[in-house]
mmCIF file of C-alpha atoms in Angstrom:
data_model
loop_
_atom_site.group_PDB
_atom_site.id
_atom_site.type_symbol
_atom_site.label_atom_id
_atom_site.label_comp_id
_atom_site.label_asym_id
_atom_site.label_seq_id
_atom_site.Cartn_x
_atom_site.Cartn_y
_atom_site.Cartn_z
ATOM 1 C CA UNK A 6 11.797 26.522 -18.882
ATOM 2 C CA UNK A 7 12.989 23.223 -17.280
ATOM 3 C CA UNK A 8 12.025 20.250 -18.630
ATOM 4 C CA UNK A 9 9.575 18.246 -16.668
ATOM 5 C CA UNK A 10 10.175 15.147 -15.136
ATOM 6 C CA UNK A 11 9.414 11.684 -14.218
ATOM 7 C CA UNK A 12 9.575 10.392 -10.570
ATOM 8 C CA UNK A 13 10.308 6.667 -9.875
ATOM 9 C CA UNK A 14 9.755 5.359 -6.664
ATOM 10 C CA UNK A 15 9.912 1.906 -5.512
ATOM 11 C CA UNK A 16 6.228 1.036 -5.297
ATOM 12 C CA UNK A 17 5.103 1.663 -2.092
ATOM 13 C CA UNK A 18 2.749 3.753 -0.182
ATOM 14 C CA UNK A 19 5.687 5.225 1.340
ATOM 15 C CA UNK A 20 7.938 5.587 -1.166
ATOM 16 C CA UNK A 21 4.640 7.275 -3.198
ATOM 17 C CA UNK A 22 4.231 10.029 -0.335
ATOM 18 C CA UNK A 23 8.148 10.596 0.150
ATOM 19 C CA UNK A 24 8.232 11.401 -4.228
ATOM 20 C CA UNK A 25 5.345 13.892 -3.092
ATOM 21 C CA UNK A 26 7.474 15.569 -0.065
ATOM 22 C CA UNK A 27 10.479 15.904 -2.847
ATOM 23 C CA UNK A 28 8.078 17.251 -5.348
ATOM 24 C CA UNK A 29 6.644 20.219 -3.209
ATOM 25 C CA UNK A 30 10.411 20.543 -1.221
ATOM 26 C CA UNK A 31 12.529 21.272 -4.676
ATOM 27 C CA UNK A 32 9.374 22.480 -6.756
ATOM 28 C CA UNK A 33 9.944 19.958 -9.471
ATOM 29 C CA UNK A 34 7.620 20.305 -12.550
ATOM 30 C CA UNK A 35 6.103 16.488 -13.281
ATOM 31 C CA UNK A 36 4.818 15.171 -16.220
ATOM 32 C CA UNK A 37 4.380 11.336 -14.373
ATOM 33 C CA UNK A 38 5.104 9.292 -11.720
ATOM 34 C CA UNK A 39 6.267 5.546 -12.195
ATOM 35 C CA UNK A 40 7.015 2.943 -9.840
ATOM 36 C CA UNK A 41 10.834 1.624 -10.792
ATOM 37 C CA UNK A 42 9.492 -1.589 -12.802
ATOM 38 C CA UNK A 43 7.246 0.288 -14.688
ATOM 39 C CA UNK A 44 9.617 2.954 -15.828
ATOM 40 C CA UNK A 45 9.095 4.310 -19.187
ATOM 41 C CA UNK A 46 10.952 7.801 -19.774
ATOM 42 C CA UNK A 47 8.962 10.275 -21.624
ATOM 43 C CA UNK A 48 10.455 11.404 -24.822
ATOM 44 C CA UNK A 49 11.602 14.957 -23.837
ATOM 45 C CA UNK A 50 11.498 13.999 -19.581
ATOM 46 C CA UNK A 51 14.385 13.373 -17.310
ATOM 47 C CA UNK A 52 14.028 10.379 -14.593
ATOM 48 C CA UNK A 53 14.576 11.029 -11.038
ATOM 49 C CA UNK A 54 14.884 7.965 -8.843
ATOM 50 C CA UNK A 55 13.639 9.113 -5.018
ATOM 51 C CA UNK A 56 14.948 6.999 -2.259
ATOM 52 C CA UNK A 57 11.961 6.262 0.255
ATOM 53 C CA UNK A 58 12.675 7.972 3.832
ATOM 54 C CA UNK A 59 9.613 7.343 6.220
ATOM 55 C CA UNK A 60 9.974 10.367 8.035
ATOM 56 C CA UNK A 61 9.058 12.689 4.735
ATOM 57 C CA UNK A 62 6.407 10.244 4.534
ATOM 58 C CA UNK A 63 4.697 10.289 8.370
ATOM 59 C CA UNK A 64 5.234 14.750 7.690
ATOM 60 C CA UNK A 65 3.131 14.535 4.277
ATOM 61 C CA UNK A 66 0.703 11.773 6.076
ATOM 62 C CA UNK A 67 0.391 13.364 8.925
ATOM 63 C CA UNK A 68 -0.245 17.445 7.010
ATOM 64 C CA UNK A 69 -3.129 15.649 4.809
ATOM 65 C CA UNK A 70 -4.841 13.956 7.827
ATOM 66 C CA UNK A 71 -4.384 17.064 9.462
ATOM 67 C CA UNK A 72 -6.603 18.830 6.013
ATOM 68 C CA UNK A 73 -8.862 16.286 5.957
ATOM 69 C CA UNK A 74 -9.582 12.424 7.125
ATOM 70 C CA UNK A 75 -11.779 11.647 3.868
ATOM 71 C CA UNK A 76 -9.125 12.851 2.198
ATOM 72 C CA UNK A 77 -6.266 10.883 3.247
ATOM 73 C CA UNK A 78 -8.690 7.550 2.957
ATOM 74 C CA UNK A 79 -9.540 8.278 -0.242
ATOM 75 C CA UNK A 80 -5.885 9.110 -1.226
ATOM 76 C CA UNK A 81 -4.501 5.528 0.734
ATOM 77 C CA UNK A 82 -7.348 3.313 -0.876
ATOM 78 C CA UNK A 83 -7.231 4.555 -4.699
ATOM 79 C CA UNK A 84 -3.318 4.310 -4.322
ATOM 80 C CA UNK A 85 -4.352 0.014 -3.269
ATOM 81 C CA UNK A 86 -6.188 0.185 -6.258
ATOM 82 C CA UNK A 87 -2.953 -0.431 -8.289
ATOM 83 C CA UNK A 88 -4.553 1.554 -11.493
ATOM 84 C CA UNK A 89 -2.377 2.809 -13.839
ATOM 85 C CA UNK A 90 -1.030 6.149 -13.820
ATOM 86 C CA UNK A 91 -3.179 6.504 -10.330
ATOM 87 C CA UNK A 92 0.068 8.217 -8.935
ATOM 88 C CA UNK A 93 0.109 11.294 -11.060
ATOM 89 C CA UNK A 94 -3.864 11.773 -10.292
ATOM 90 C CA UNK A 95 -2.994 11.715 -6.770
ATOM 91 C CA UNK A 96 -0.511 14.020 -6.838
ATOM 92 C CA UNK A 97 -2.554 16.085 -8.680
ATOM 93 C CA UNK A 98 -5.049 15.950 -6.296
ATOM 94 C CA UNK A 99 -2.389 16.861 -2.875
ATOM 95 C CA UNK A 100 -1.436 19.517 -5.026
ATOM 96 C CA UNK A 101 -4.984 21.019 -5.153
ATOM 97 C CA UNK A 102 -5.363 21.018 -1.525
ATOM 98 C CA UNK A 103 -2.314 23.269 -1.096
ATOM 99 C CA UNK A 104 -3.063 25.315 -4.060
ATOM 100 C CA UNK A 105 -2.615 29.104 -3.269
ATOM 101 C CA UNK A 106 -6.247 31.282 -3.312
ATOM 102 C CA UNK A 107 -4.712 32.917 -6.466
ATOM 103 C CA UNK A 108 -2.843 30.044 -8.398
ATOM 104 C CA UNK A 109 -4.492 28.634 -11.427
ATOM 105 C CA UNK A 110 -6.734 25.656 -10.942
ATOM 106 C CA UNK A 111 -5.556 22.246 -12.376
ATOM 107 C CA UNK A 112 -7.301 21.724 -15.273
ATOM 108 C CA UNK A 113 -9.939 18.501 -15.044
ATOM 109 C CA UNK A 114 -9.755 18.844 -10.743
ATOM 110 C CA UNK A 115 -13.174 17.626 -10.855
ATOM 111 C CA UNK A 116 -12.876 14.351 -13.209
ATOM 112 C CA UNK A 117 -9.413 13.640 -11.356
ATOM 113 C CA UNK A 118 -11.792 13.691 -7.607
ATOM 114 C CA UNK A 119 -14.553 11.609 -9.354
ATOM 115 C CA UNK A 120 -12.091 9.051 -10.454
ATOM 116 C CA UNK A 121 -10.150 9.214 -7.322
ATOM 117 C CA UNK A 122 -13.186 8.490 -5.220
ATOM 118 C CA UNK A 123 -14.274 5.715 -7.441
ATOM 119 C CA UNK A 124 -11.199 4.029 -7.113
ATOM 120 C CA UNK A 125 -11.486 3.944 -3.449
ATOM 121 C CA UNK A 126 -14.355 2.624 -3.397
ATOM 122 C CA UNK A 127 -13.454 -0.159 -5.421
ATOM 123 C CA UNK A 128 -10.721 -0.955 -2.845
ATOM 124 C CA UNK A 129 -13.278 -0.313 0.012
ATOM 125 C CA UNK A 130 -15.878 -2.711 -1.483
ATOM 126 C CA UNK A 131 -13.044 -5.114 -2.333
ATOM 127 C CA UNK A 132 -11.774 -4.465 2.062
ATOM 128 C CA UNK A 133 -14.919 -5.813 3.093
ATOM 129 C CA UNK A 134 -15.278 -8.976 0.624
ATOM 130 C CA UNK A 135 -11.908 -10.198 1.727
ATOM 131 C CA UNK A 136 -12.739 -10.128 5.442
ATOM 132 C CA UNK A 137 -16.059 -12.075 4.285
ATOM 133 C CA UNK A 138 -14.783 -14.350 2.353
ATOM 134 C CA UNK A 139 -11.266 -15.203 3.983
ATOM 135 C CA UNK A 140 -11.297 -18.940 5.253
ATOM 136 C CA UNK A 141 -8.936 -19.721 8.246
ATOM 137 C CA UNK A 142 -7.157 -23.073 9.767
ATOM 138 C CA UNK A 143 -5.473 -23.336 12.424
ATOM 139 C CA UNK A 144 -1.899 -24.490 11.992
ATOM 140 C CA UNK A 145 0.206 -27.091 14.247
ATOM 141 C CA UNK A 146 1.740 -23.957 16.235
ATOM 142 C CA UNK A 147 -2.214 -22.371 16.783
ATOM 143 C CA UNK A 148 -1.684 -19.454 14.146
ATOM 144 C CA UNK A 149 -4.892 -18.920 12.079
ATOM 145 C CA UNK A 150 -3.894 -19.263 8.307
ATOM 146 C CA UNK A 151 -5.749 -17.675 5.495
ATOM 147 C CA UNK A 152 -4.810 -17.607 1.556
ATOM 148 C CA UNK A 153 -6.482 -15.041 -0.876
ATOM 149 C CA UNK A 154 -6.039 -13.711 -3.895
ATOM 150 C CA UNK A 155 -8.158 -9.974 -4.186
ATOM 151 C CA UNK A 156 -8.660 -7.804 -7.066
ATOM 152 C CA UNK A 157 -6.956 -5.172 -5.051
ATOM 153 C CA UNK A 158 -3.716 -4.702 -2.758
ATOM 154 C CA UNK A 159 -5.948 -4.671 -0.006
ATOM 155 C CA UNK A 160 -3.962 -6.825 3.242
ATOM 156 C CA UNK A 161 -3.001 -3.691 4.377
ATOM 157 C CA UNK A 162 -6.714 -2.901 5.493
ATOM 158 C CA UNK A 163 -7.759 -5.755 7.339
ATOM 159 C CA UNK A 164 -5.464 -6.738 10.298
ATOM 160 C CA UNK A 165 -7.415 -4.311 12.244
ATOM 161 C CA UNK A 166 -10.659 -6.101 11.327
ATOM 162 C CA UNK A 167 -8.805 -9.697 11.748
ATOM 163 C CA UNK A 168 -7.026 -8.601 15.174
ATOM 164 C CA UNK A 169 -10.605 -8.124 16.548
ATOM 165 C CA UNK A 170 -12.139 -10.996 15.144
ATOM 166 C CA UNK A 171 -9.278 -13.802 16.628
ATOM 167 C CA UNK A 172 -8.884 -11.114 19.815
ATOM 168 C CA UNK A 173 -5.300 -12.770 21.803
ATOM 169 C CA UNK A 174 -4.718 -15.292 18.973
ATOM 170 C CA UNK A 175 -1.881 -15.168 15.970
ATOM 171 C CA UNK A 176 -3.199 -14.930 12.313
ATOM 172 C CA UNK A 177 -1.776 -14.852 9.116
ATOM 173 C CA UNK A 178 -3.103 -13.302 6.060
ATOM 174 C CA UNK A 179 -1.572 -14.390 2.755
ATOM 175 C CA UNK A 180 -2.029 -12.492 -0.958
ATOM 176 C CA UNK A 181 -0.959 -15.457 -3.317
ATOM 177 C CA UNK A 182 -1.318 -13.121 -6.245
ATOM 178 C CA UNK A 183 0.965 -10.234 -4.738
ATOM 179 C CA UNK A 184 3.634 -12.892 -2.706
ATOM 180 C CA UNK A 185 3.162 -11.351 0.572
ATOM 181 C CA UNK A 186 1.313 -11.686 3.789
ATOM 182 C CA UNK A 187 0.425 -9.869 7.104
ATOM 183 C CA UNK A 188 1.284 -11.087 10.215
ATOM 184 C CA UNK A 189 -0.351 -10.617 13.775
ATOM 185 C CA UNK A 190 2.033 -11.885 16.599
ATOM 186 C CA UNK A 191 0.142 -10.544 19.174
ATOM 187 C CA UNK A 192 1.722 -7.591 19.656
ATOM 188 C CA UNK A 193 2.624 -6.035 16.312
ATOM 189 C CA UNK A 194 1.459 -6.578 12.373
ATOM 190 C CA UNK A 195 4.361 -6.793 9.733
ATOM 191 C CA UNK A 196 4.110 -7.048 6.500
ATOM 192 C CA UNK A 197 6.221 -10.166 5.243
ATOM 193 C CA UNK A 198 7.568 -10.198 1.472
ATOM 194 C CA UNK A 199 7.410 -13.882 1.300
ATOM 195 C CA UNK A 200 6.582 -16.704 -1.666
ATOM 196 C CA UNK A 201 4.761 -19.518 -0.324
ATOM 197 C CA UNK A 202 4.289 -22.788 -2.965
ATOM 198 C CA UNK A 203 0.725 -24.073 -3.422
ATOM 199 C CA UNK A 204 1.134 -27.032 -1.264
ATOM 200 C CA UNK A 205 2.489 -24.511 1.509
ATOM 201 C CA UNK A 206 -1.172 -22.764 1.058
ATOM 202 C CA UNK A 207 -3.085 -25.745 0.602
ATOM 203 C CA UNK A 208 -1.621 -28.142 2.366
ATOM 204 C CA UNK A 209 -2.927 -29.942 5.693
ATOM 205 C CA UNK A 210 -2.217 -27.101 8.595
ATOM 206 C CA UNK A 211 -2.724 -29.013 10.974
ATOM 207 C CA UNK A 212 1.023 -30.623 10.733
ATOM 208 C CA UNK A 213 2.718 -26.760 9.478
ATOM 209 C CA UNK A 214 4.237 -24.990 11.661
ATOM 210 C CA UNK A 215 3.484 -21.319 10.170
ATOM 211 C CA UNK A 216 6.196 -19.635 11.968
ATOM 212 C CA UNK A 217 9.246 -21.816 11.483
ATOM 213 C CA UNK A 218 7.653 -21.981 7.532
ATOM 214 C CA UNK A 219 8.284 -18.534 7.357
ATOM 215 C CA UNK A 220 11.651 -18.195 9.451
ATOM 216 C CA UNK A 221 12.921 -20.561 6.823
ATOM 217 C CA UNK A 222 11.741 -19.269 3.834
ATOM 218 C CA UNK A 223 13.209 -15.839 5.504
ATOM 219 C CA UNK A 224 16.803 -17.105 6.026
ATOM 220 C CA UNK A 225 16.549 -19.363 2.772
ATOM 221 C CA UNK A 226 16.109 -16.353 0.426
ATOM 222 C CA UNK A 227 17.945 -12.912 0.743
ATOM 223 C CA UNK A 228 14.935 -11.526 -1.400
ATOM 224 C CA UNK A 229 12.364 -12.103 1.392
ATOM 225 C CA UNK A 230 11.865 -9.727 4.199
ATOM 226 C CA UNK A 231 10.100 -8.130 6.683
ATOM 227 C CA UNK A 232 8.837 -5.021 6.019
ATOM 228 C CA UNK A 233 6.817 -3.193 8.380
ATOM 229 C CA UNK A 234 5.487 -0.855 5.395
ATOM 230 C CA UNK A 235 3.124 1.877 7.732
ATOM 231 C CA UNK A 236 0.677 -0.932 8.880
ATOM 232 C CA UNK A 237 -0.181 1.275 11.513
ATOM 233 C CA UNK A 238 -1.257 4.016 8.708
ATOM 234 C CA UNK A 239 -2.815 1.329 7.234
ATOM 235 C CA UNK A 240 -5.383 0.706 9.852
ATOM 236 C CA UNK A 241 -6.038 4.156 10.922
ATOM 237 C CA UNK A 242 -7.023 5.293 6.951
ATOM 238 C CA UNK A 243 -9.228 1.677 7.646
ATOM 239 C CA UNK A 244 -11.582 2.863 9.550
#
């Protein structure tokens, strides 16, 4: 019988729903999946890195949806939720809702749903305190600035709430705790991997120029980037 394995992926929704394409494509058996700078090999499991390729990821989006909306919500918020080992419940979970009429039942389905669903609402709860909470000023170049720090990885959830609120004007969203923010330029969201320093959050706005601040940082550091990471997922599962 062939060993199972562990799948690393690089962390991110994407890369999570691309390791779940390869799993069903090649009929891998699993015993975890890890994001790369959490690996930990099982004792008697082999590690197979997977390579993040958006279009298995929009197909395996895109088939769940197609199953169920609830479904892919809950799936998109517990996966924000960051918990440990949340991965291998979800992918126990897709796995269930292909499941042939005569294939065995995965044992605990029901306490894997239950903590699934908890989880998302967590994240849900967590959605809606952020766009509360979130305190904006206006920088020298007229983008709206917010910094947070939320229990959950939840900036993917609110543009579409923020993008109604300041209708025709820029925003930025920054997670100090997770070094990254979302953008609104008026036309598009991305999702910038950037590091700001306190005094960049805290300082007076009203002399920073947000966007030059972050074209700086950008070209400064080959480690920053823009990533636009399914934002547009992102706000449809936020409904």
């Amino acid at each position: 019988m062939e060993n199972p394995k562990v799948l690393i992926y690089d962390g991110s929704f994407n890369g999570f729903l691309t390791t779940v394409f390869k799993i069903f494509e090649e009929k891998i058996p699993v015993v975890n999946i890890q994001k790369n700078k959490d690996l930990q090999k099982g004792l008697f499991s082999e590690a197979i890195m997977v390579f993040t390729q958006m279009d298995r990821a929009r197909r395996v989006w895109n088939s769940i949806q197609n199953k169920s909306n609830s479904a892919i919500k809950s799936i998109y918020f517990a996966f924000l939720s960051e918990t440990k080992g949340i991965e291998l419940l979800l992918y126990q979970y897709i796995r269930s809702m292909y499941a042939h009429p005569n294939e065995n039942p995965i044992e605990g389905m029901s306490e894997i749903i239950l903590k699934i669903q908890q989880h998302s609402r967590m994240v849900a709860r967590e959605k809606h305190r952020i766009e509360a909470i979130a305190n904006f000023e206006i920088s020298q170049d007229q983008v709206y600035f917010s910094n947070v720090s939320p229990g959950f990885d939840v900036l993917p959830l609110i543009s579409k709430y923020f993008r109604s609120k300041f209708h025709g004007q820029e925003f930025m969203v920054y997670d100090q705790k997770r070094k990254y923010a979302i953008y609104y330029n008026l036309y598009t969201v991305e999702i910038i991997s950037l590091e700001l320093s306190v005094y960049d959050c805290t300082g007076d706005l009203s002399h920073t120029n947000i966007k030059q601040l972050i074209n700086n940082k950008l070209h400064s550091h080959s480690r920053y980037s823009r990533k636009p990471e399914m934002a547009d997922m992102g706000e449809k599962a936020a409904v």
